[in-house]
């Protein structure tokens, strides 16, 4: 029996040891509010690499301070941050995993509170607690949050440049794979969705125009890092409401992303509409990933309550997706990949040697 999930995959010459990866997951653990990774991030991400994942993708990391979701997010807009990521990428590599990072701008959903501590509650964080005024494509608020300041054309160019500069720092910090956050109602998704983009210039209106900010970002990042670095774009395949961003538009955009040298589309959904009717359940987003793969031929990652090894194996074996991302399942059990291999009776050559006796 072949084991699709534990077959390597190669993106742009980078061989990744298997197809069970860790998706970006915000930790909100930068207490100093300076975007600099801490021992928490080393232990958290290092543990996930030790657990056997093919790639570990670091949480949404702000390309500019005002692009963070919360004041406690990671950032990559200065050299101190870059240098502090190095021990993390070194450790991930020492475990045989690929180090990825999600570069992000939170747009109108920036400057919000984490779920715990003195600022808990999910609303905007006040300036005296480290908050700031968010920006967006249009002055249209996400329900319950501040009305964002509309970005000027020059402001959009600054954001695009910031993604490219952060991408350079990411590569210099040792990251092998870069992901751009185009999902979950953050800035690049806000440009895509007619629900958050009411612009009448070249960045609003037609699909070509709404996709322009993302495609310019992809091109700027590629020009900065060169041809060797695999590039992933995360998209929400639907806003889950009538009149919002939808699957046909995602398919067209994914085809364009393929033409713009993007190597894999990570297919999530939602995030731009409050209380959208999302039919959450095991593998609930998988059909979107499969549809995009079939429509475009671009490799895809599937995500969303894929916590069962046999389900994950089947997804890859049947060609429904090229990669499976396990998020919360890996928070519950950072050794999910090793344990999935056990369940599938695959003898992994990369169980940590000091832990071998635990698996006999
Ligand atoms: C604690 C937590 C933080 C998350 N942070 C991010 C993030 O930074 N960027 C992102 O694209 N998705 C983020 N997500 C979404 C996950 O990457 C993933 O898509 C989602 O949890 C569904 O997969 P799962 O059912 O395997 O957890 C986060 C999810 C969780 C649970």
mmCIF file of C-alpha atoms and ligand atoms in Angstrom:
data_model
loop_
_atom_site.group_PDB
_atom_site.id
_atom_site.type_symbol
_atom_site.label_atom_id
_atom_site.label_comp_id
_atom_site.label_asym_id
_atom_site.label_seq_id
_atom_site.Cartn_x
_atom_site.Cartn_y
_atom_site.Cartn_z
ATOM 1 C CA UNK A 1 0.000 0.000 0.000
ATOM 2 C CA UNK A 2 1.363 3.389 -0.874
ATOM 3 C CA UNK A 3 1.026 6.158 1.615
ATOM 4 C CA UNK A 4 0.121 9.350 -0.164
ATOM 5 C CA UNK A 5 0.117 11.536 2.955
ATOM 6 C CA UNK A 6 3.719 10.657 3.734
ATOM 7 C CA UNK A 7 5.025 10.965 0.188
ATOM 8 C CA UNK A 8 7.310 13.955 -0.260
ATOM 9 C CA UNK A 9 6.228 16.896 -2.386
ATOM 10 C CA UNK A 10 8.576 19.195 -4.262
ATOM 11 C CA UNK A 11 7.818 22.866 -4.837
ATOM 12 C CA UNK A 12 10.358 24.776 -6.916
ATOM 13 C CA UNK A 13 13.153 22.353 -6.066
ATOM 14 C CA UNK A 14 12.332 22.377 -2.343
ATOM 15 C CA UNK A 15 11.544 18.843 -1.243
ATOM 16 C CA UNK A 16 9.105 18.707 1.672
ATOM 17 C CA UNK A 17 9.122 15.370 3.490
ATOM 18 C CA UNK A 18 5.368 14.820 3.612
ATOM 19 C CA UNK A 19 1.972 16.385 2.951
ATOM 20 C CA UNK A 20 0.746 16.962 6.476
ATOM 21 C CA UNK A 21 1.651 20.527 7.324
ATOM 22 C CA UNK A 22 0.904 22.966 10.125
ATOM 23 C CA UNK A 23 -1.122 26.002 9.003
ATOM 24 C CA UNK A 24 -0.446 29.478 10.422
ATOM 25 C CA UNK A 25 -1.997 29.927 13.863
ATOM 26 C CA UNK A 26 -1.792 33.237 15.734
ATOM 27 C CA UNK A 27 -0.505 32.905 19.263
ATOM 28 C CA UNK A 28 -0.933 36.530 20.407
ATOM 29 C CA UNK A 29 2.070 35.955 22.633
ATOM 30 C CA UNK A 30 4.332 38.938 21.966
ATOM 31 C CA UNK A 31 3.800 40.584 25.337
ATOM 32 C CA UNK A 32 6.306 43.351 24.550
ATOM 33 C CA UNK A 33 4.100 44.381 21.580
ATOM 34 C CA UNK A 34 7.204 44.795 19.416
ATOM 35 C CA UNK A 35 6.573 41.942 16.974
ATOM 36 C CA UNK A 36 9.711 40.092 18.107
ATOM 37 C CA UNK A 37 9.387 36.296 18.547
ATOM 38 C CA UNK A 38 9.939 34.919 22.032
ATOM 39 C CA UNK A 39 10.782 31.550 23.624
ATOM 40 C CA UNK A 40 7.060 30.725 23.380
ATOM 41 C CA UNK A 41 7.278 30.819 19.594
ATOM 42 C CA UNK A 42 10.439 28.697 19.543
ATOM 43 C CA UNK A 43 8.911 26.023 21.761
ATOM 44 C CA UNK A 44 5.499 26.104 20.066
ATOM 45 C CA UNK A 45 6.824 25.968 16.494
ATOM 46 C CA UNK A 46 9.766 23.751 17.372
ATOM 47 C CA UNK A 47 7.444 21.222 18.993
ATOM 48 C CA UNK A 48 5.313 21.104 15.872
ATOM 49 C CA UNK A 49 8.395 20.495 13.699
ATOM 50 C CA UNK A 50 9.562 17.760 16.090
ATOM 51 C CA UNK A 51 6.111 16.198 15.769
ATOM 52 C CA UNK A 52 6.798 15.216 12.178
ATOM 53 C CA UNK A 53 5.045 17.867 10.060
ATOM 54 C CA UNK A 54 6.368 18.411 6.548
ATOM 55 C CA UNK A 55 6.200 22.182 6.884
ATOM 56 C CA UNK A 56 5.487 24.421 9.828
ATOM 57 C CA UNK A 57 4.045 27.756 8.776
ATOM 58 C CA UNK A 58 4.454 30.582 11.274
ATOM 59 C CA UNK A 59 1.329 32.546 12.220
ATOM 60 C CA UNK A 60 0.126 35.710 10.435
ATOM 61 C CA UNK A 61 3.090 38.051 10.801
ATOM 62 C CA UNK A 62 2.589 41.765 10.251
ATOM 63 C CA UNK A 63 4.554 43.319 7.384
ATOM 64 C CA UNK A 64 3.994 46.716 9.038
ATOM 65 C CA UNK A 65 3.019 47.540 12.645
ATOM 66 C CA UNK A 66 -0.496 48.613 11.649
ATOM 67 C CA UNK A 67 -0.906 45.312 9.746
ATOM 68 C CA UNK A 68 -0.995 43.222 12.920
ATOM 69 C CA UNK A 69 -4.300 41.734 14.038
ATOM 70 C CA UNK A 70 -3.482 42.473 17.672
ATOM 71 C CA UNK A 71 -0.655 44.332 19.424
ATOM 72 C CA UNK A 72 0.671 40.909 20.496
ATOM 73 C CA UNK A 73 1.205 39.597 16.935
ATOM 74 C CA UNK A 74 4.537 38.751 15.400
ATOM 75 C CA UNK A 75 6.051 41.255 12.962
ATOM 76 C CA UNK A 76 8.732 41.321 10.308
ATOM 77 C CA UNK A 77 9.314 44.972 9.540
ATOM 78 C CA UNK A 78 12.765 45.356 11.155
ATOM 79 C CA UNK A 79 16.084 43.576 11.503
ATOM 80 C CA UNK A 80 15.649 42.791 15.197
ATOM 81 C CA UNK A 81 12.571 40.733 14.355
ATOM 82 C CA UNK A 82 14.397 39.052 11.449
ATOM 83 C CA UNK A 83 17.304 38.040 13.658
ATOM 84 C CA UNK A 84 15.017 36.712 16.398
ATOM 85 C CA UNK A 85 13.373 34.332 13.905
ATOM 86 C CA UNK A 86 16.720 32.668 13.106
ATOM 87 C CA UNK A 87 16.831 30.249 16.091
ATOM 88 C CA UNK A 88 13.290 29.197 15.200
ATOM 89 C CA UNK A 89 14.049 28.411 11.554
ATOM 90 C CA UNK A 90 17.288 26.688 12.604
ATOM 91 C CA UNK A 91 15.405 24.447 15.026
ATOM 92 C CA UNK A 92 12.639 23.655 12.530
ATOM 93 C CA UNK A 93 15.332 22.670 10.024
ATOM 94 C CA UNK A 94 17.147 20.554 12.619
ATOM 95 C CA UNK A 95 13.963 18.473 12.841
ATOM 96 C CA UNK A 96 13.837 17.936 9.092
ATOM 97 C CA UNK A 97 10.825 20.188 8.503
ATOM 98 C CA UNK A 98 10.452 23.123 6.153
ATOM 99 C CA UNK A 99 10.046 26.544 7.760
ATOM 100 C CA UNK A 100 7.269 28.681 6.306
ATOM 101 C CA UNK A 101 5.863 32.022 7.390
ATOM 102 C CA UNK A 102 2.587 33.746 6.612
ATOM 103 C CA UNK A 103 3.124 37.403 5.746
ATOM 104 C CA UNK A 104 0.056 39.415 6.549
ATOM 105 C CA UNK A 105 -1.729 42.728 6.762
ATOM 106 C CA UNK A 106 -4.917 42.696 8.818
ATOM 107 C CA UNK A 107 -6.487 45.735 7.131
ATOM 108 C CA UNK A 108 -9.804 46.755 8.688
ATOM 109 C CA UNK A 109 -9.601 43.878 11.186
ATOM 110 C CA UNK A 110 -6.316 45.168 12.658
ATOM 111 C CA UNK A 111 -5.822 46.494 16.178
ATOM 112 C CA UNK A 112 -8.232 44.046 17.777
ATOM 113 C CA UNK A 113 -7.929 42.337 21.115
ATOM 114 C CA UNK A 114 -6.890 38.794 21.843
ATOM 115 C CA UNK A 115 -9.362 36.561 23.639
ATOM 116 C CA UNK A 116 -7.767 36.742 27.071
ATOM 117 C CA UNK A 117 -6.198 39.253 29.447
ATOM 118 C CA UNK A 118 -7.139 42.839 30.278
ATOM 119 C CA UNK A 119 -8.073 43.760 26.689
ATOM 120 C CA UNK A 120 -10.175 40.630 26.024
ATOM 121 C CA UNK A 121 -13.415 41.038 24.152
ATOM 122 C CA UNK A 122 -12.640 40.981 20.439
ATOM 123 C CA UNK A 123 -13.200 44.694 19.778
ATOM 124 C CA UNK A 124 -10.689 47.365 18.862
ATOM 125 C CA UNK A 125 -7.817 47.950 21.254
ATOM 126 C CA UNK A 126 -7.538 51.495 22.631
ATOM 127 C CA UNK A 127 -4.413 53.533 21.806
ATOM 128 C CA UNK A 128 -3.282 53.487 25.443
ATOM 129 C CA UNK A 129 -3.273 49.685 25.280
ATOM 130 C CA UNK A 130 -1.223 49.625 22.079
ATOM 131 C CA UNK A 131 -4.016 50.026 19.503
ATOM 132 C CA UNK A 132 -4.095 52.106 16.306
ATOM 133 C CA UNK A 133 -6.420 53.311 13.551
ATOM 134 C CA UNK A 134 -6.862 50.532 10.932
ATOM 135 C CA UNK A 135 -6.767 50.982 7.141
ATOM 136 C CA UNK A 136 -8.739 49.228 4.401
ATOM 137 C CA UNK A 137 -9.710 49.368 0.742
ATOM 138 C CA UNK A 138 -12.819 51.425 1.596
ATOM 139 C CA UNK A 139 -14.272 53.118 4.673
ATOM 140 C CA UNK A 140 -16.504 50.118 5.361
ATOM 141 C CA UNK A 141 -16.280 48.697 8.880
ATOM 142 C CA UNK A 142 -16.315 45.054 9.853
ATOM 143 C CA UNK A 143 -19.305 44.917 12.245
ATOM 144 C CA UNK A 144 -18.317 46.098 15.705
ATOM 145 C CA UNK A 145 -14.936 47.463 14.621
ATOM 146 C CA UNK A 146 -13.681 50.923 13.655
ATOM 147 C CA UNK A 147 -14.355 52.341 10.195
ATOM 148 C CA UNK A 148 -10.972 51.919 8.450
ATOM 149 C CA UNK A 149 -9.155 54.757 6.757
ATOM 150 C CA UNK A 150 -9.323 54.254 2.990
ATOM 151 C CA UNK A 151 -5.893 53.517 1.545
ATOM 152 C CA UNK A 152 -4.725 55.892 -1.173
ATOM 153 C CA UNK A 153 -3.106 54.489 -4.308
ATOM 154 C CA UNK A 154 0.260 55.489 -2.803
ATOM 155 C CA UNK A 155 -0.755 53.766 0.434
ATOM 156 C CA UNK A 156 -1.479 50.559 -1.488
ATOM 157 C CA UNK A 157 1.946 50.788 -3.160
ATOM 158 C CA UNK A 158 3.514 51.152 0.308
ATOM 159 C CA UNK A 159 1.743 47.993 1.500
ATOM 160 C CA UNK A 160 2.870 46.056 -1.579
ATOM 161 C CA UNK A 161 6.448 47.207 -0.966
ATOM 162 C CA UNK A 162 6.198 46.269 2.705
ATOM 163 C CA UNK A 163 5.230 42.700 1.764
ATOM 164 C CA UNK A 164 8.271 42.481 -0.523
ATOM 165 C CA UNK A 165 10.657 43.882 2.101
ATOM 166 C CA UNK A 166 9.258 41.505 4.722
ATOM 167 C CA UNK A 167 9.652 38.627 2.264
ATOM 168 C CA UNK A 168 13.340 39.515 1.883
ATOM 169 C CA UNK A 169 13.776 39.550 5.660
ATOM 170 C CA UNK A 170 11.939 36.218 5.915
ATOM 171 C CA UNK A 171 14.316 34.568 3.465
ATOM 172 C CA UNK A 172 17.275 36.141 5.280
ATOM 173 C CA UNK A 173 15.902 34.713 8.546
ATOM 174 C CA UNK A 174 16.025 31.206 7.068
ATOM 175 C CA UNK A 175 12.454 30.663 5.907
ATOM 176 C CA UNK A 176 12.205 28.283 2.937
ATOM 177 C CA UNK A 177 8.595 28.931 2.003
ATOM 178 C CA UNK A 178 6.522 32.104 2.042
ATOM 179 C CA UNK A 179 2.755 32.379 2.374
ATOM 180 C CA UNK A 180 0.769 35.534 1.637
ATOM 181 C CA UNK A 181 -2.424 35.968 3.649
ATOM 182 C CA UNK A 182 -5.224 36.609 1.191
ATOM 183 C CA UNK A 183 -7.955 35.077 3.383
ATOM 184 C CA UNK A 184 -10.133 35.517 6.473
ATOM 185 C CA UNK A 185 -11.258 39.101 5.896
ATOM 186 C CA UNK A 186 -7.803 40.647 6.212
ATOM 187 C CA UNK A 187 -6.493 43.329 3.883
ATOM 188 C CA UNK A 188 -5.899 41.402 0.642
ATOM 189 C CA UNK A 189 -9.207 39.536 1.029
ATOM 190 C CA UNK A 190 -10.890 42.871 1.759
ATOM 191 C CA UNK A 191 -9.734 44.061 -1.661
ATOM 192 C CA UNK A 192 -11.074 40.877 -3.306
ATOM 193 C CA UNK A 193 -14.545 40.966 -1.771
ATOM 194 C CA UNK A 194 -17.166 43.398 -3.087
ATOM 195 C CA UNK A 195 -18.554 43.481 0.468
ATOM 196 C CA UNK A 196 -15.480 45.349 1.740
ATOM 197 C CA UNK A 197 -14.200 46.979 -1.461
ATOM 198 C CA UNK A 198 -16.294 49.854 -2.805
ATOM 199 C CA UNK A 199 -13.480 51.568 -4.689
ATOM 200 C CA UNK A 200 -14.057 53.081 -8.095
ATOM 201 C CA UNK A 201 -10.375 53.289 -9.109
ATOM 202 C CA UNK A 202 -8.160 50.538 -10.580
ATOM 203 C CA UNK A 203 -8.350 48.593 -7.287
ATOM 204 C CA UNK A 204 -12.138 48.214 -7.186
ATOM 205 C CA UNK A 205 -15.068 47.141 -9.352
ATOM 206 C CA UNK A 206 -14.217 44.338 -11.781
ATOM 207 C CA UNK A 207 -12.593 41.106 -10.617
ATOM 208 C CA UNK A 208 -9.371 42.175 -12.359
ATOM 209 C CA UNK A 209 -9.379 45.368 -10.341
ATOM 210 C CA UNK A 210 -10.242 43.745 -7.013
ATOM 211 C CA UNK A 211 -7.476 41.162 -7.582
ATOM 212 C CA UNK A 212 -4.904 43.825 -8.467
ATOM 213 C CA UNK A 213 -3.571 44.464 -4.951
ATOM 214 C CA UNK A 214 -2.975 40.742 -4.366
ATOM 215 C CA UNK A 215 -1.391 40.121 -7.779
ATOM 216 C CA UNK A 216 0.865 43.172 -7.384
ATOM 217 C CA UNK A 217 1.912 41.823 -3.994
ATOM 218 C CA UNK A 218 2.664 38.391 -5.462
ATOM 219 C CA UNK A 219 4.753 39.955 -8.242
ATOM 220 C CA UNK A 220 6.629 42.260 -5.849
ATOM 221 C CA UNK A 221 7.453 39.371 -3.511
ATOM 222 C CA UNK A 222 8.588 37.142 -6.373
ATOM 223 C CA UNK A 223 10.779 39.922 -7.809
ATOM 224 C CA UNK A 224 12.355 40.417 -4.367
ATOM 225 C CA UNK A 225 13.064 36.779 -3.443
ATOM 226 C CA UNK A 226 13.818 35.337 -6.884
ATOM 227 C CA UNK A 227 12.725 32.146 -8.581
ATOM 228 C CA UNK A 228 13.817 29.563 -6.004
ATOM 229 C CA UNK A 229 11.461 30.316 -3.113
ATOM 230 C CA UNK A 230 8.091 28.522 -3.114
ATOM 231 C CA UNK A 231 5.201 30.916 -2.730
ATOM 232 C CA UNK A 232 1.839 29.978 -1.212
ATOM 233 C CA UNK A 233 -1.237 32.202 -1.215
ATOM 234 C CA UNK A 234 -4.002 31.586 1.275
ATOM 235 C CA UNK A 235 -7.486 32.434 0.049
ATOM 236 C CA UNK A 236 -10.979 32.298 1.440
ATOM 237 C CA UNK A 237 -12.860 30.529 -1.342
ATOM 238 C CA UNK A 238 -16.161 32.100 -0.319
ATOM 239 C CA UNK A 239 -17.634 34.733 1.983
ATOM 240 C CA UNK A 240 -20.544 32.288 2.493
ATOM 241 C CA UNK A 241 -23.130 34.981 1.672
ATOM 242 C CA UNK A 242 -24.983 36.094 -1.448
ATOM 243 C CA UNK A 243 -23.234 38.976 -3.167
ATOM 244 C CA UNK A 244 -19.889 38.217 -1.549
ATOM 245 C CA UNK A 245 -16.640 36.735 -2.812
ATOM 246 C CA UNK A 246 -17.346 33.250 -4.169
ATOM 247 C CA UNK A 247 -15.910 30.046 -5.630
ATOM 248 C CA UNK A 248 -16.032 30.995 -9.350
ATOM 249 C CA UNK A 249 -14.068 34.173 -8.580
ATOM 250 C CA UNK A 250 -11.632 32.161 -6.448
ATOM 251 C CA UNK A 251 -11.115 29.737 -9.330
ATOM 252 C CA UNK A 252 -10.344 32.562 -11.757
ATOM 253 C CA UNK A 253 -8.036 34.216 -9.251
ATOM 254 C CA UNK A 254 -6.258 30.919 -8.550
ATOM 255 C CA UNK A 255 -5.622 30.461 -12.270
ATOM 256 C CA UNK A 256 -4.086 33.946 -12.345
ATOM 257 C CA UNK A 257 -2.011 33.127 -9.267
ATOM 258 C CA UNK A 258 -0.667 30.079 -11.084
ATOM 259 C CA UNK A 259 0.272 32.293 -14.034
ATOM 260 C CA UNK A 260 1.993 34.638 -11.564
ATOM 261 C CA UNK A 261 4.297 31.840 -10.320
ATOM 262 C CA UNK A 262 2.396 30.970 -7.156
ATOM 263 C CA UNK A 263 3.167 27.351 -6.287
ATOM 264 C CA UNK A 264 0.235 26.383 -4.076
ATOM 265 C CA UNK A 265 -3.100 27.834 -3.009
ATOM 266 C CA UNK A 266 -4.118 27.180 0.582
ATOM 267 C CA UNK A 267 -7.897 27.010 0.497
ATOM 268 C CA UNK A 268 -9.785 28.296 3.517
ATOM 269 C CA UNK A 269 -13.113 30.155 3.656
ATOM 270 C CA UNK A 270 -14.904 32.959 5.472
ATOM 271 C CA UNK A 271 -13.724 35.717 7.774
ATOM 272 C CA UNK A 272 -15.046 38.778 5.961
ATOM 273 C CA UNK A 273 -18.649 38.564 7.194
ATOM 274 C CA UNK A 274 -19.811 38.378 10.761
ATOM 275 C CA UNK A 275 -21.936 35.349 11.641
ATOM 276 C CA UNK A 276 -21.920 33.942 8.092
ATOM 277 C CA UNK A 277 -23.838 30.633 7.908
ATOM 278 C CA UNK A 278 -20.843 28.273 7.703
ATOM 279 C CA UNK A 279 -21.681 24.542 7.720
ATOM 280 C CA UNK A 280 -18.766 23.557 9.932
ATOM 281 C CA UNK A 281 -17.943 19.851 10.072
ATOM 282 C CA UNK A 282 -15.155 17.402 9.232
ATOM 283 C CA UNK A 283 -13.511 18.445 5.966
ATOM 284 C CA UNK A 284 -16.117 21.162 5.361
ATOM 285 C CA UNK A 285 -13.782 23.278 3.211
ATOM 286 C CA UNK A 286 -12.321 20.388 1.213
ATOM 287 C CA UNK A 287 -14.750 20.629 -1.741
ATOM 288 C CA UNK A 288 -13.502 24.166 -2.417
ATOM 289 C CA UNK A 289 -9.881 23.000 -2.529
ATOM 290 C CA UNK A 290 -10.760 20.129 -4.840
ATOM 291 C CA UNK A 291 -12.765 22.381 -7.152
ATOM 292 C CA UNK A 292 -9.895 24.849 -7.437
ATOM 293 C CA UNK A 293 -7.383 22.077 -8.116
ATOM 294 C CA UNK A 294 -9.600 20.613 -10.823
ATOM 295 C CA UNK A 295 -10.432 23.965 -12.427
ATOM 296 C CA UNK A 296 -6.878 25.298 -12.518
ATOM 297 C CA UNK A 297 -4.354 22.489 -12.104
ATOM 298 C CA UNK A 298 -2.688 24.605 -9.408
ATOM 299 C CA UNK A 299 -1.628 22.539 -6.367
ATOM 300 C CA UNK A 300 -3.828 23.125 -3.312
ATOM 301 C CA UNK A 301 -3.775 22.605 0.428
ATOM 302 C CA UNK A 302 -6.995 21.621 2.183
ATOM 303 C CA UNK A 303 -7.784 22.697 5.727
ATOM 304 C CA UNK A 304 -10.608 22.602 8.224
ATOM 305 C CA UNK A 305 -11.362 19.855 10.738
ATOM 306 C CA UNK A 306 -9.214 17.264 9.041
ATOM 307 C CA UNK A 307 -8.168 15.503 12.221
ATOM 308 C CA UNK A 308 -8.388 11.875 11.240
ATOM 309 C CA UNK A 309 -5.320 10.158 9.718
ATOM 310 C CA UNK A 310 -7.378 8.011 7.352
ATOM 311 C CA UNK A 311 -9.387 11.000 6.167
ATOM 312 C CA UNK A 312 -6.136 12.912 5.567
ATOM 313 C CA UNK A 313 -4.574 9.975 3.724
ATOM 314 C CA UNK A 314 -7.652 9.572 1.548
ATOM 315 C CA UNK A 315 -7.722 13.265 0.592
ATOM 316 C CA UNK A 316 -4.207 13.086 -0.810
ATOM 317 C CA UNK A 317 -4.569 9.571 -2.254
ATOM 318 C CA UNK A 318 -7.714 10.521 -4.173
ATOM 319 C CA UNK A 319 -6.167 13.727 -5.477
ATOM 320 C CA UNK A 320 -8.686 15.927 -3.667
ATOM 321 C CA UNK A 321 -5.773 18.056 -2.446
ATOM 322 C CA UNK A 322 -1.988 17.945 -2.611
ATOM 323 C CA UNK A 323 -1.407 18.841 1.034
ATOM 324 C CA UNK A 324 -3.483 18.575 4.203
ATOM 325 C CA UNK A 325 -3.164 21.221 6.914
ATOM 326 C CA UNK A 326 -3.900 20.226 10.496
ATOM 327 C CA UNK A 327 -4.379 23.196 12.808
ATOM 328 C CA UNK A 328 -6.275 22.686 16.042
ATOM 329 C CA UNK A 329 -5.622 18.959 15.859
ATOM 330 C CA UNK A 330 -1.911 19.723 16.063
ATOM 331 C CA UNK A 331 -2.412 22.142 18.955
ATOM 332 C CA UNK A 332 -4.085 19.299 20.833
ATOM 333 C CA UNK A 333 -1.384 16.877 19.760
ATOM 334 C CA UNK A 334 1.809 18.384 18.301
ATOM 335 C CA UNK A 335 2.859 14.838 17.404
ATOM 336 C CA UNK A 336 -0.177 14.418 15.136
ATOM 337 C CA UNK A 337 1.925 13.583 12.048
ATOM 338 C CA UNK A 338 3.959 10.907 13.830
ATOM 339 C CA UNK A 339 0.823 9.413 15.344
ATOM 340 C CA UNK A 340 -0.976 9.545 11.993
ATOM 341 C CA UNK A 341 1.914 7.607 10.473
ATOM 342 C CA UNK A 342 1.567 5.019 13.217
ATOM 343 C CA UNK A 343 -2.155 4.698 12.531
ATOM 344 C CA UNK A 344 -1.440 4.298 8.814
ATOM 345 C CA UNK A 345 1.383 1.846 9.551
ATOM 346 C CA UNK A 346 4.024 4.019 7.932
ATOM 347 C CA UNK A 347 7.457 3.676 9.502
ATOM 348 C CA UNK A 348 8.752 7.251 9.550
ATOM 349 C CA UNK A 349 12.522 7.638 9.453
ATOM 350 C CA UNK A 350 12.241 10.923 11.320
ATOM 351 C CA UNK A 351 10.833 10.168 14.740
ATOM 352 C CA UNK A 352 13.133 11.987 17.197
ATOM 353 C CA UNK A 353 15.766 9.471 18.280
ATOM 354 C CA UNK A 354 15.334 10.123 22.024
ATOM 355 C CA UNK A 355 11.608 9.398 21.660
ATOM 356 C CA UNK A 356 11.972 6.108 19.733
ATOM 357 C CA UNK A 357 11.237 3.967 22.783
ATOM 358 C CA UNK A 358 7.849 5.652 23.140
ATOM 359 C CA UNK A 359 6.772 4.274 19.778
ATOM 360 C CA UNK A 360 7.928 0.665 20.041
HETATM 361 C C1 LIG B 1 -5.522 29.595 17.404
HETATM 362 C C2 LIG B 1 -5.713 29.774 15.926
HETATM 363 C C3 LIG B 1 -5.047 30.805 15.271
HETATM 364 C C4 LIG B 1 -5.170 30.950 13.871
HETATM 365 N N1 LIG B 1 -4.420 31.898 13.226
HETATM 366 C C5 LIG B 1 -4.395 31.930 11.870
HETATM 367 C C6 LIG B 1 -3.468 32.735 11.171
HETATM 368 O O1 LIG B 1 -2.600 33.386 11.751
HETATM 369 N N2 LIG B 1 -3.541 32.758 9.812
HETATM 370 C C7 LIG B 1 -4.431 31.992 9.125
HETATM 371 O O2 LIG B 1 -4.470 32.055 7.896
HETATM 372 N N3 LIG B 1 -5.297 31.175 9.771
HETATM 373 C C8 LIG B 1 -5.270 31.113 11.110
HETATM 374 N N4 LIG B 1 -6.088 30.219 11.762
HETATM 375 C C9 LIG B 1 -6.879 29.263 10.973
HETATM 376 C C10 LIG B 1 -6.104 27.935 10.831
HETATM 377 O O3 LIG B 1 -4.925 28.102 10.069
HETATM 378 C C11 LIG B 1 -6.977 26.854 10.161
HETATM 379 O O4 LIG B 1 -7.289 27.276 8.863
HETATM 380 C C12 LIG B 1 -8.250 26.586 10.951
HETATM 381 O O5 LIG B 1 -7.969 26.417 12.318
HETATM 382 C C13 LIG B 1 -8.989 25.361 10.436
HETATM 383 O O6 LIG B 1 -8.185 24.218 10.503
HETATM 384 P P1 LIG B 1 -8.330 23.151 11.720
HETATM 385 O O7 LIG B 1 -9.745 22.713 11.755
HETATM 386 O O8 LIG B 1 -7.366 22.050 11.354
HETATM 387 O O9 LIG B 1 -7.926 23.864 12.973
HETATM 388 C C14 LIG B 1 -6.002 30.078 13.142
HETATM 389 C C15 LIG B 1 -6.697 29.089 13.828
HETATM 390 C C16 LIG B 1 -6.550 28.901 15.190
HETATM 391 C C17 LIG B 1 -7.261 27.767 15.873
#
